[in-house]
XYZ file of N, CA and C in Angstrom:
783
model
N 12.775 -26.904 11.035
C 13.399 -25.719 10.431
C 12.527 -25.215 9.292
N 12.275 -23.940 9.282
C 11.483 -23.353 8.202
C 12.311 -23.320 6.924
N 11.630 -23.058 5.809
C 12.301 -23.057 4.513
C 13.412 -22.040 4.471
N 13.217 -20.902 5.142
C 14.259 -19.872 5.115
C 14.306 -19.193 6.461
N 15.407 -19.379 7.219
C 15.555 -18.777 8.530
C 16.781 -17.882 8.523
N 16.620 -16.675 9.079
C 17.740 -15.737 9.132
C 18.593 -16.036 10.361
N 19.876 -16.240 10.173
C 20.833 -16.428 11.243
C 21.832 -15.279 11.192
N 22.734 -15.235 12.149
C 23.718 -14.154 12.168
C 25.066 -14.713 12.591
N 26.083 -14.385 11.822
C 27.441 -14.776 12.160
C 28.347 -13.550 12.011
N 28.925 -13.136 13.157
C 29.820 -11.976 13.140
C 29.155 -10.754 12.515
N 27.885 -10.542 12.816
C 27.174 -9.397 12.295
C 26.658 -9.555 10.886
N 26.981 -10.650 10.204
C 26.546 -10.877 8.833
C 25.249 -11.677 8.831
N 24.399 -11.389 7.849
C 23.148 -12.124 7.703
C 23.424 -13.441 6.995
N 22.985 -14.538 7.609
C 23.135 -15.866 7.014
C 21.757 -16.500 6.967
N 21.330 -16.911 5.770
C 20.025 -17.533 5.607
C 20.186 -18.995 5.238
N 19.390 -19.830 5.886
C 19.400 -21.255 5.591
C 18.199 -21.592 4.734
N 18.417 -22.115 3.551
C 17.361 -22.423 2.607
C 17.408 -23.894 2.238
N 16.261 -24.396 1.793
C 16.192 -25.762 1.306
C 16.366 -25.761 -0.202
N 17.414 -26.375 -0.691
C 17.693 -26.477 -2.117
C 17.686 -27.960 -2.474
N 16.664 -28.362 -3.237
C 16.476 -29.759 -3.616
C 16.458 -30.666 -2.391
N 15.782 -30.184 -1.338
C 15.613 -30.980 -0.130
C 16.764 -30.925 0.843
N 17.866 -30.281 0.477
C 19.032 -30.207 1.356
C 19.218 -28.779 1.868
N 19.515 -28.610 3.154
C 19.718 -27.254 3.687
C 21.027 -26.647 3.186
N 20.944 -25.412 2.729
C 22.120 -24.688 2.232
C 22.172 -23.338 2.927
N 23.319 -22.974 3.462
C 23.481 -21.700 4.163
C 24.132 -20.692 3.224
N 23.466 -19.544 3.086
C 23.973 -18.494 2.198
C 24.228 -17.237 3.030
N 25.390 -16.636 2.823
C 25.777 -15.441 3.581
C 25.533 -14.194 2.730
N 25.090 -13.115 3.407
C 24.877 -11.846 2.722
C 23.445 -11.662 2.258
N 23.178 -10.534 1.612
C 21.845 -10.193 1.125
C 21.943 -9.838 -0.359
N 20.789 -9.849 -1.014
C 20.735 -9.467 -2.422
C 20.623 -7.949 -2.526
N 21.463 -7.358 -3.359
C 21.560 -5.903 -3.409
C 20.382 -5.243 -4.108
N 20.032 -5.699 -5.330
C 19.075 -4.967 -6.157
C 17.695 -4.830 -5.513
N 17.024 -5.922 -5.113
C 15.688 -5.733 -4.528
C 15.727 -4.947 -3.225
N 16.769 -5.159 -2.408
C 16.853 -4.428 -1.139
C 17.197 -2.958 -1.355
N 17.885 -2.640 -2.447
C 18.139 -1.233 -2.780
C 16.828 -0.536 -3.145
N 15.970 -1.233 -3.883
C 14.667 -0.660 -4.213
C 13.819 -0.479 -2.968
N 13.880 -1.435 -2.051
C 13.151 -1.299 -0.785
C 13.679 -0.115 0.013
N 15.001 0.076 0.002
C 15.592 1.224 0.696
C 15.127 2.533 0.071
N 15.030 2.569 -1.252
C 14.534 3.770 -1.929
C 13.087 4.052 -1.543
N 12.274 3.004 -1.424
C 10.890 3.183 -0.985
C 10.842 3.721 0.440
N 11.702 3.180 1.298
C 11.784 3.664 2.684
C 12.196 5.131 2.723
N 13.174 5.496 1.896
C 13.634 6.886 1.855
C 12.508 7.814 1.390
N 11.724 7.388 0.409
C 10.618 8.222 -0.071
C 9.601 8.459 1.033
N 9.318 7.403 1.819
C 8.411 7.589 2.949
C 8.967 8.544 3.981
N 10.259 8.417 4.273
C 10.910 9.328 5.214
C 10.904 10.760 4.679
N 11.164 10.904 3.382
C 11.151 12.235 2.764
C 9.753 12.863 2.855
N 8.715 12.047 2.726
C 7.343 12.559 2.842
C 7.110 13.146 4.224
N 7.610 12.470 5.261
C 7.440 12.980 6.626
C 8.173 14.299 6.802
N 9.407 14.374 6.319
C 10.197 15.604 6.452
C 9.538 16.747 5.679
N 9.058 16.467 4.478
C 8.410 17.514 3.679
C 7.146 18.017 4.354
N 6.355 17.108 4.923
C 5.132 17.530 5.607
C 5.460 18.372 6.836
N 6.510 17.993 7.560
C 6.900 18.767 8.740
C 7.338 20.173 8.354
N 7.870 20.334 7.122
C 8.284 21.647 6.629
C 7.181 22.361 5.864
N 5.991 21.773 5.791
C 4.853 22.418 5.149
C 4.800 22.277 3.646
N 5.622 21.412 3.054
C 5.613 21.198 1.599
C 4.767 19.947 1.332
N 3.450 20.107 1.336
C 2.566 18.956 1.358
C 2.411 18.288 -0.009
N 2.543 19.046 -1.087
C 2.439 18.404 -2.389
C 3.607 17.451 -2.626
N 4.825 17.882 -2.244
C 5.980 16.992 -2.369
C 5.837 15.771 -1.473
N 5.265 15.968 -0.290
C 5.067 14.847 0.626
C 4.131 13.810 0.023
N 3.035 14.275 -0.588
C 2.082 13.356 -1.197
C 2.705 12.618 -2.380
N 3.452 13.354 -3.208
C 4.103 12.731 -4.366
C 5.102 11.674 -3.913
N 5.822 11.940 -2.826
C 6.813 10.983 -2.327
C 6.156 9.666 -1.921
N 4.948 9.732 -1.376
C 4.250 8.501 -0.993
C 3.883 7.690 -2.233
N 3.463 8.353 -3.306
C 3.177 7.634 -4.547
C 4.456 7.045 -5.152
N 5.573 7.745 -5.011
C 6.849 7.190 -5.465
C 7.178 5.924 -4.673
N 6.904 5.935 -3.379
C 7.111 4.743 -2.556
C 6.267 3.580 -3.056
N 5.043 3.876 -3.486
C 4.179 2.815 -4.011
C 4.798 2.164 -5.246
N 5.330 2.988 -6.140
C 5.947 2.454 -7.357
C 7.158 1.594 -7.011
N 8.005 2.092 -6.121
C 9.203 1.345 -5.743
C 8.851 0.063 -5.004
N 7.799 0.118 -4.177
C 7.364 -1.082 -3.456
C 6.856 -2.143 -4.423
N 6.201 -1.705 -5.485
C 5.747 -2.672 -6.485
C 6.890 -3.256 -7.280
N 7.965 -2.490 -7.430
C 9.097 -2.966 -8.228
C 9.974 -3.960 -7.482
N 10.191 -3.737 -6.185
C 11.174 -4.577 -5.491
C 10.771 -6.048 -5.461
N 9.481 -6.310 -5.227
C 9.038 -7.696 -5.222
C 9.109 -8.340 -6.589
N 8.713 -7.591 -7.616
C 8.760 -8.132 -8.979
C 10.194 -8.368 -9.442
N 11.078 -7.446 -9.097
C 12.483 -7.625 -9.464
C 13.062 -8.847 -8.761
N 12.701 -9.033 -7.491
C 13.212 -10.192 -6.748
C 12.735 -11.498 -7.378
N 11.465 -11.530 -7.814
C 10.959 -12.750 -8.437
C 11.571 -12.964 -9.817
N 11.740 -11.891 -10.585
C 12.304 -12.027 -11.930
C 13.759 -12.472 -11.898
N 14.504 -12.007 -10.893
C 15.927 -12.339 -10.803
C 16.190 -13.482 -9.824
N 15.115 -14.074 -9.295
C 15.235 -15.185 -8.345
C 16.109 -14.801 -7.151
N 15.826 -13.619 -6.595
C 16.596 -13.132 -5.449
C 15.693 -12.892 -4.244
N 14.634 -13.713 -4.115
C 13.794 -13.614 -2.932
C 14.555 -14.117 -1.711
N 14.262 -13.524 -0.565
C 14.910 -13.963 0.670
C 14.039 -13.579 1.855
N 14.252 -14.282 2.959
C 13.519 -13.969 4.181
C 13.873 -12.574 4.673
N 15.155 -12.227 4.577
C 15.573 -10.879 4.969
C 14.843 -9.826 4.148
N 14.740 -10.037 2.837
C 14.055 -9.085 1.972
C 12.595 -8.935 2.327
N 11.934 -10.037 2.676
C 10.519 -9.976 3.054
C 10.330 -9.149 4.321
N 11.198 -9.400 5.332
C 11.073 -8.661 6.591
C 11.396 -7.185 6.387
N 12.442 -6.905 5.624
C 12.843 -5.518 5.360
C 11.742 -4.780 4.600
N 11.142 -5.456 3.626
C 10.062 -4.844 2.850
C 8.879 -4.516 3.732
N 8.534 -5.401 4.659
C 7.407 -5.161 5.545
C 7.651 -3.963 6.454
N 8.892 -3.844 6.980
C 9.214 -2.702 7.837
C 9.210 -1.394 7.042
N 9.723 -1.432 5.818
C 9.704 -0.239 4.974
C 8.273 0.164 4.637
N 7.404 -0.827 4.392
C 6.000 -0.532 4.107
C 5.330 0.147 5.296
N 5.709 -0.256 6.506
C 5.113 0.356 7.690
C 5.432 1.844 7.754
N 6.652 2.203 7.365
C 7.029 3.619 7.356
C 6.355 4.351 6.199
N 6.453 3.770 4.985
C 5.988 4.465 3.779
C 4.468 4.529 3.688
N 3.763 3.486 4.149
C 2.313 3.421 3.975
C 1.551 3.487 5.288
N 2.277 3.536 6.403
C 1.625 3.651 7.694
C 1.940 4.972 8.377
N 3.186 5.133 8.776
C 3.590 6.334 9.518
C 3.548 7.573 8.635
N 4.119 7.482 7.431
C 4.221 8.666 6.569
C 2.857 9.259 6.196
N 1.901 8.497 5.647
C 0.602 9.097 5.314
C -0.111 9.663 6.534
N -0.005 8.957 7.670
C -0.652 9.457 8.876
C -0.100 10.800 9.311
N 1.226 10.927 9.323
C 1.831 12.183 9.747
C 1.628 13.295 8.721
N 1.623 12.956 7.446
C 1.360 13.968 6.420
C -0.032 14.561 6.617
N -1.025 13.691 6.826
C -2.395 14.177 7.065
C -2.476 14.963 8.369
N -1.734 14.521 9.394
C -1.766 15.220 10.681
C -1.190 16.625 10.555
N 0.002 16.749 9.969
C 0.618 18.065 9.824
C -0.212 18.971 8.915
N -0.920 18.371 7.956
C -1.673 19.165 6.982
C -2.989 19.684 7.535
N -3.762 18.839 8.204
C -5.126 19.234 8.551
C -5.558 18.857 9.958
N -4.932 17.862 10.579
C -5.463 17.331 11.833
C -4.771 17.859 13.085
N -3.648 18.558 12.938
C -2.900 18.968 14.117
C -3.643 20.005 14.956
N -4.554 20.763 14.337
C -5.305 21.778 15.081
C -6.444 21.186 15.894
N -6.675 19.865 15.763
C -7.746 19.209 16.511
C -7.263 18.630 17.831
N -6.003 18.909 18.179
C -5.413 18.458 19.441
C -5.496 16.938 19.582
N -6.029 16.458 20.737
C -6.036 15.017 21.002
C -6.852 14.247 19.969
N -7.943 14.825 19.518
C -8.768 14.121 18.532
C -8.008 13.935 17.222
N -7.209 14.922 16.857
C -6.432 14.829 15.622
C -5.416 13.713 15.659
N -4.645 13.632 16.759
C -3.650 12.557 16.798
C -4.300 11.205 17.038
N -5.508 11.196 17.649
C -6.212 9.927 17.826
C -6.645 9.358 16.474
N -7.164 10.223 15.586
C -7.538 9.772 14.247
C -6.304 9.297 13.489
N -5.199 10.033 13.653
C -3.948 9.630 12.995
C -3.482 8.278 13.496
N -3.601 8.051 14.810
C -3.153 6.776 15.370
C -4.028 5.619 14.891
N -5.313 5.863 14.685
C -6.187 4.816 14.139
C -5.649 4.352 12.796
N -5.230 5.310 11.966
C -4.684 4.950 10.661
C -3.369 4.189 10.802
N -2.452 4.707 11.630
C -1.137 4.079 11.768
C -1.267 2.675 12.349
N -2.100 2.525 13.387
C -2.305 1.206 13.977
C -2.976 0.262 12.985
N -3.919 0.791 12.198
C -4.569 -0.036 11.180
C -3.574 -0.554 10.152
N -2.633 0.298 9.755
C -1.612 -0.132 8.794
C -0.726 -1.213 9.391
N -0.324 -1.057 10.663
C 0.529 -2.058 11.306
C -0.193 -3.398 11.413
N -1.448 -3.363 11.830
C -2.214 -4.599 11.955
C -2.469 -5.232 10.591
N -2.718 -4.406 9.594
C -2.959 -4.923 8.233
C -1.720 -5.640 7.707
N -0.549 -5.046 7.884
C 0.682 -5.668 7.407
C 0.984 -6.949 8.164
N 0.748 -6.946 9.485
C 1.001 -8.153 10.274
C 0.069 -9.282 9.845
N -1.204 -8.963 9.624
C -2.157 -9.994 9.192
C -1.814 -10.503 7.799
N -1.411 -9.604 6.916
C -1.041 -10.017 5.563
C 0.128 -10.997 5.589
N 1.122 -10.721 6.449
C 2.291 -11.591 6.521
C 1.937 -12.983 7.039
N 0.924 -13.072 7.891
C 0.536 -14.373 8.433
C -0.414 -15.131 7.512
N -1.004 -14.433 6.522
C -1.974 -15.074 5.639
C -1.392 -15.448 4.287
N -0.097 -15.211 4.075
C 0.523 -15.528 2.788
C 0.396 -17.025 2.511
N -0.183 -17.352 1.368
C -0.340 -18.741 0.981
C -1.572 -19.418 1.523
N -2.368 -18.716 2.363
C -3.547 -19.342 2.963
C -4.852 -18.713 2.527
N -4.814 -17.673 1.699
C -6.029 -17.018 1.233
C -6.027 -16.987 -0.291
N -7.206 -16.749 -0.854
C -7.360 -16.675 -2.295
C -6.559 -15.489 -2.834
N -5.676 -15.746 -3.800
C -4.839 -14.683 -4.337
C -5.634 -13.647 -5.118
N -6.876 -13.977 -5.486
C -7.685 -13.030 -6.240
C -8.183 -11.873 -5.384
N -8.106 -12.031 -4.066
C -8.666 -11.018 -3.165
C -7.686 -10.696 -2.039
N -7.756 -9.443 -1.582
C -7.094 -9.026 -0.352
C -8.140 -8.987 0.749
N -7.763 -9.401 1.955
C -8.644 -9.273 3.119
C -8.336 -7.943 3.778
N -9.246 -6.994 3.648
C -8.997 -5.649 4.126
C -8.347 -4.791 3.046
N -8.488 -3.487 3.187
C -7.908 -2.558 2.217
C -6.391 -2.639 2.274
N -5.711 -2.893 1.147
C -4.241 -2.950 1.160
C -3.649 -1.630 1.636
N -2.565 -1.714 2.404
C -1.966 -0.500 2.963
C -1.475 0.470 1.887
N -0.919 0.028 0.743
C -0.556 1.014 -0.284
C -1.764 1.771 -0.825
N -2.904 1.092 -0.976
C -4.113 1.766 -1.456
C -4.637 2.751 -0.423
N -4.573 2.371 0.854
C -4.981 3.299 1.915
C -4.075 4.520 1.928
N -2.767 4.297 1.775
C -1.825 5.418 1.719
C -2.114 6.306 0.519
N -2.483 5.697 -0.616
C -2.791 6.475 -1.815
C -4.038 7.339 -1.608
N -5.017 6.835 -0.866
C -6.212 7.649 -0.568
C -5.837 8.888 0.235
N -5.011 8.688 1.255
C -4.605 9.815 2.101
C -3.707 10.772 1.329
N -2.706 10.232 0.632
C -1.788 11.087 -0.125
C -2.518 11.798 -1.257
N -3.442 11.092 -1.927
C -4.219 11.716 -2.993
C -5.068 12.862 -2.480
N -5.654 12.685 -1.291
C -6.443 13.763 -0.678
C -5.580 14.995 -0.438
N -4.405 14.793 0.133
C -3.513 15.921 0.419
C -3.048 16.583 -0.873
N -2.675 15.784 -1.867
C -2.208 16.322 -3.137
C -3.312 17.091 -3.854
N -4.535 16.593 -3.770
C -5.654 17.215 -4.473
C -6.058 18.548 -3.848
N -5.995 18.633 -2.500
C -6.530 19.807 -1.811
C -5.473 20.605 -1.059
N -4.174 20.367 -1.337
C -3.137 21.022 -0.543
C -3.131 22.539 -0.704
N -3.629 23.047 -1.836
C -3.622 24.490 -2.072
C -4.877 25.175 -1.535
N -5.843 24.409 -1.017
C -7.079 24.987 -0.502
C -6.840 25.623 0.866
N -7.616 26.650 1.159
C -7.575 27.263 2.481
C -8.231 26.335 3.500
N -7.747 26.322 4.740
C -8.361 25.461 5.762
C -9.847 25.756 5.906
N -10.637 24.712 6.005
C -12.086 24.840 6.132
C -12.622 23.648 6.903
N -13.803 23.838 7.504
C -14.387 22.762 8.306
C -14.714 21.535 7.458
N -15.202 21.749 6.225
C -15.561 20.611 5.385
C -14.328 19.811 4.983
N -13.200 20.514 4.801
C -11.975 19.820 4.414
C -11.415 19.020 5.590
N -11.519 19.578 6.790
C -11.092 18.847 7.981
C -11.959 17.611 8.190
N -13.274 17.768 7.990
C -14.177 16.628 8.133
C -13.872 15.549 7.104
N -13.574 15.961 5.871
C -13.228 14.995 4.829
C -11.936 14.261 5.184
N -10.970 14.978 5.735
C -9.708 14.344 6.134
C -9.945 13.314 7.226
N -10.785 13.648 8.193
C -11.097 12.703 9.278
C -11.719 11.434 8.711
N -12.664 11.601 7.786
C -13.345 10.441 7.204
C -12.371 9.577 6.409
N -11.534 10.207 5.581
C -10.613 9.445 4.736
C -9.546 8.761 5.576
N -8.927 9.485 6.512
C -7.854 8.908 7.322
C -8.397 7.833 8.256
N -9.435 8.179 9.022
C -10.016 7.197 9.945
C -10.652 6.026 9.225
N -11.379 6.328 8.132
C -12.026 5.262 7.369
C -11.020 4.314 6.745
N -9.921 4.838 6.227
C -8.885 3.986 5.639
C -8.272 3.072 6.693
N -8.061 3.624 7.899
C -7.512 2.808 8.971
C -8.432 1.671 9.360
N -9.723 1.941 9.426
C -10.694 0.898 9.782
C -10.812 -0.142 8.675
N -10.837 0.312 7.420
C -10.971 -0.625 6.301
C -9.773 -1.552 6.185
N -8.590 -1.085 6.590
C -7.411 -1.942 6.512
C -7.530 -3.156 7.429
N -8.175 -3.001 8.574
C -8.281 -4.118 9.525
C -9.623 -4.830 9.418
N -10.456 -4.433 8.468
C -11.746 -5.084 8.278
C -11.568 -6.404 7.555
N -12.652 -7.166 7.472
C -12.654 -8.425 6.722
C -13.251 -8.256 5.332
N -13.380 -7.012 4.889
C -13.915 -6.728 3.560
C -12.929 -7.209 2.508
N -13.439 -7.854 1.463
C -12.588 -8.376 0.397
C -12.403 -7.342 -0.706
N -11.171 -7.242 -1.202
C -10.833 -6.338 -2.306
C -10.157 -7.144 -3.409
N -10.522 -6.833 -4.638
C -9.884 -7.497 -5.768
C -8.385 -7.190 -5.775
N -7.573 -8.209 -5.967
C -6.127 -8.020 -6.028
C -5.635 -7.812 -7.454
N -6.454 -8.202 -8.442
C -6.117 -8.113 -9.871
C -4.893 -8.955 -10.219
N -4.532 -9.909 -9.345
C -3.408 -10.783 -9.649
C -3.771 -11.842 -10.682
N -5.078 -11.981 -10.954
C -5.506 -12.977 -11.938
C -5.543 -12.406 -13.351
N -5.199 -11.120 -13.499
C -5.181 -10.527 -14.832
C -3.982 -11.051 -15.619
N -4.222 -11.418 -16.859
C -3.151 -11.921 -17.721
C -2.571 -10.751 -18.521
N -1.422 -10.259 -18.066
C -0.784 -9.129 -18.727
C 0.208 -9.567 -19.797
N 0.385 -10.881 -19.950
C 1.339 -11.375 -20.934
C 0.658 -11.795 -22.237
N -0.657 -11.976 -22.194
C -1.367 -12.411 -23.386
C -1.569 -11.283 -24.385
N -1.941 -11.649 -25.599
C -2.205 -10.667 -26.642
C -3.544 -9.993 -26.416
N -3.602 -8.709 -26.760
C -4.827 -7.921 -26.632
C -5.052 -7.173 -27.935
N -6.272 -6.695 -28.182
C -6.514 -5.900 -29.391
C -5.653 -4.640 -29.413
N -5.351 -4.161 -30.612
C -4.499 -2.979 -30.766
C -5.094 -1.775 -30.047
N -6.419 -1.692 -29.975
C -7.072 -0.545 -29.335
C -6.751 -0.461 -27.847
N -6.300 -1.563 -27.246
C -6.002 -1.561 -25.819
C -4.865 -0.599 -25.495
N -3.876 -0.498 -26.378
C -2.765 0.411 -26.117
C -3.213 1.861 -26.185
N -4.230 2.131 -27.012
C -4.781 3.488 -27.050
C -5.462 3.833 -25.735
N -6.103 2.833 -25.121
C -6.726 3.053 -23.822
C -5.670 3.360 -22.763
N -4.535 2.675 -22.825
C -3.448 2.937 -21.885
C -2.917 4.363 -22.065
N -2.746 4.780 -23.321
C -2.285 6.141 -23.600
C -3.278 7.159 -23.040
N -4.578 6.894 -23.223
C -5.606 7.800 -22.712
C -5.551 7.894 -21.193
N -5.293 6.774 -20.525
C -5.198 6.790 -19.064
C -4.042 7.662 -18.612
N -2.889 7.561 -19.285
C -1.737 8.394 -18.920
C -2.047 9.873 -19.144
N -2.757 10.182 -20.211
C -3.098 11.582 -20.503
C -4.014 12.141 -19.424
N -5.021 11.360 -19.030
C -5.975 11.811 -18.005
C -5.257 12.051 -16.683
N -4.365 11.127 -16.297
C -3.621 11.294 -15.049
C -2.721 12.528 -15.116
N -2.099 12.761 -16.282
C -1.184 13.896 -16.419
C -1.905 15.231 -16.330
N -3.177 15.278 -16.714
C -3.912 16.539 -16.678
C -4.065 17.063 -15.255
N -4.415 16.181 -14.335
C -4.565 16.578 -12.927
C -4.283 15.351 -12.067
N -3.010 15.013 -11.863
C -2.673 13.751 -11.190
C -3.247 13.619 -9.795
N -3.250 14.692 -9.017
C -3.758 14.607 -7.661
C -5.220 14.212 -7.616
N -6.029 14.895 -8.410
C -7.469 14.620 -8.424
C -7.772 13.230 -8.977
N -7.104 12.869 -10.066
C -7.367 11.576 -10.703
C -6.959 10.427 -9.782
N -5.786 10.512 -9.189
C -5.319 9.437 -8.325
C -6.173 9.336 -7.063
N -6.536 10.465 -6.486
C -7.393 10.434 -5.296
C -8.743 9.817 -5.620
N -9.336 10.222 -6.736
C -10.633 9.678 -7.124
C -10.548 8.187 -7.395
N -9.517 7.773 -8.122
C -9.374 6.363 -8.470
C -9.209 5.477 -7.253
N -8.330 5.847 -6.347
C -8.098 5.012 -5.167
C -9.249 5.113 -4.176
N -9.950 6.246 -4.144
C -11.129 6.344 -3.283
C -12.224 5.401 -3.778
N -12.403 5.326 -5.096
C -13.387 4.399 -5.658
C -13.007 2.959 -5.313
N -11.714 2.644 -5.407
C -11.266 1.294 -5.054
C -11.535 1.002 -3.573
N -11.273 1.992 -2.696
C -11.507 1.793 -1.270
C -12.986 1.564 -0.968
N -13.857 2.240 -1.714
C -15.298 2.088 -1.498
C -15.857 0.840 -2.170
N -15.125 0.293 -3.142
C -15.637 -0.859 -3.884
C -15.818 -2.078 -2.984
N -14.926 -2.240 -2.004
C -15.028 -3.388 -1.105
C -16.303 -3.379 -0.283
N -16.586 -2.308 0.482
C -17.837 -2.274 1.249
C -19.080 -2.342 0.374
N -19.056 -1.695 -0.793
C -20.224 -1.740 -1.681
C -20.475 -3.163 -2.163
N -19.408 -3.864 -2.560
C -19.556 -5.249 -3.014
C -20.057 -6.133 -1.882
N -19.575 -5.888 -0.659
C -20.020 -6.680 0.483
C -21.506 -6.450 0.767
N -21.950 -5.201 0.668
C -23.370 -4.900 0.889
C -24.241 -5.535 -0.190
N -23.753 -5.519 -1.433
C -24.518 -6.134 -2.520
C -24.649 -7.635 -2.304
N -23.560 -8.282 -1.909
C -23.611 -9.728 -1.646
C -24.528 -10.042 -0.479
N -24.477 -9.198 0.561
C -25.350 -9.415 1.718
C -26.805 -9.251 1.336
N -27.084 -8.252 0.479
C -28.452 -8.045 0.028
C -28.973 -9.207 -0.796
N -28.107 -9.788 -1.619
C -28.524 -10.929 -2.423
C -28.804 -12.147 -1.571
N -27.998 -12.349 -0.509
C -28.212 -13.506 0.348
C -29.489 -13.375 1.167
N -29.804 -12.118 1.578
C -30.987 -11.911 2.412
C -32.271 -11.768 1.608
N -32.147 -11.619 0.283
C -33.343 -11.491 -0.546
C -34.140 -12.789 -0.527
N -35.483 -12.707 -0.430
C -36.306 -13.935 -0.396
C -36.226 -14.665 -1.721
N -36.085 -15.984 -1.628
C -36.007 -16.791 -2.839
C -37.399 -16.972 -3.431
N -37.505 -16.935 -4.749
C -38.830 -17.122 -5.394
C -39.350 -18.527 -5.142
N -40.640 -18.638 -4.943
C -41.255 -19.945 -4.694
C -41.232 -20.785 -5.959
């Protein structure tokens, strides 16, 4: 028996957990973290509806809202000790909608739908990449270095696509913009299923003391984002997406460099 298995009795969720070595069956689900996951799912769904209605800036913003809510639900569950197998599965399915289907369809309705089969093929590369990335992540929990992600995280890939749409949604359709969309959407999908390592920043100590000037840097970051959020967020997440391949090329170059005699 695994540490936590979901069972069902009369339609109710029952989870069996090991508490001090003894199996304990608990009925029901935890409300707070699953409510946040539901809000993240709703934001992803809202992004799809907004894109279908041609309101692309709202669609892009909704995906970023999903990112914030997705980051909160796990932290709230850990802080309140309300982790559960049901919550993990529900979170993964919500992530597939918010960071897989929603960004792909937003980009498709915005720029790729006029490319016919090629447009939906590029969109499917992204959606399939997100599904495979989430499935691989779920199977690698506890078996990889927490300092790194294997492949581009799906929220970061979604942020690249949403940032692109938010940054350029007011531009007139153009060949260069369509080409950029193809590169960002298709490239993000490929990077998600790659073996490229990305810093997770989970090793950062956010509880320790820092110099007073650090808070001024945080204030400056908020000001810069507020000036032009679409451009700043797109640039920031694009740099993060490119950091993995660049770091991999640098490491490969160092290994292949001839050693001094």
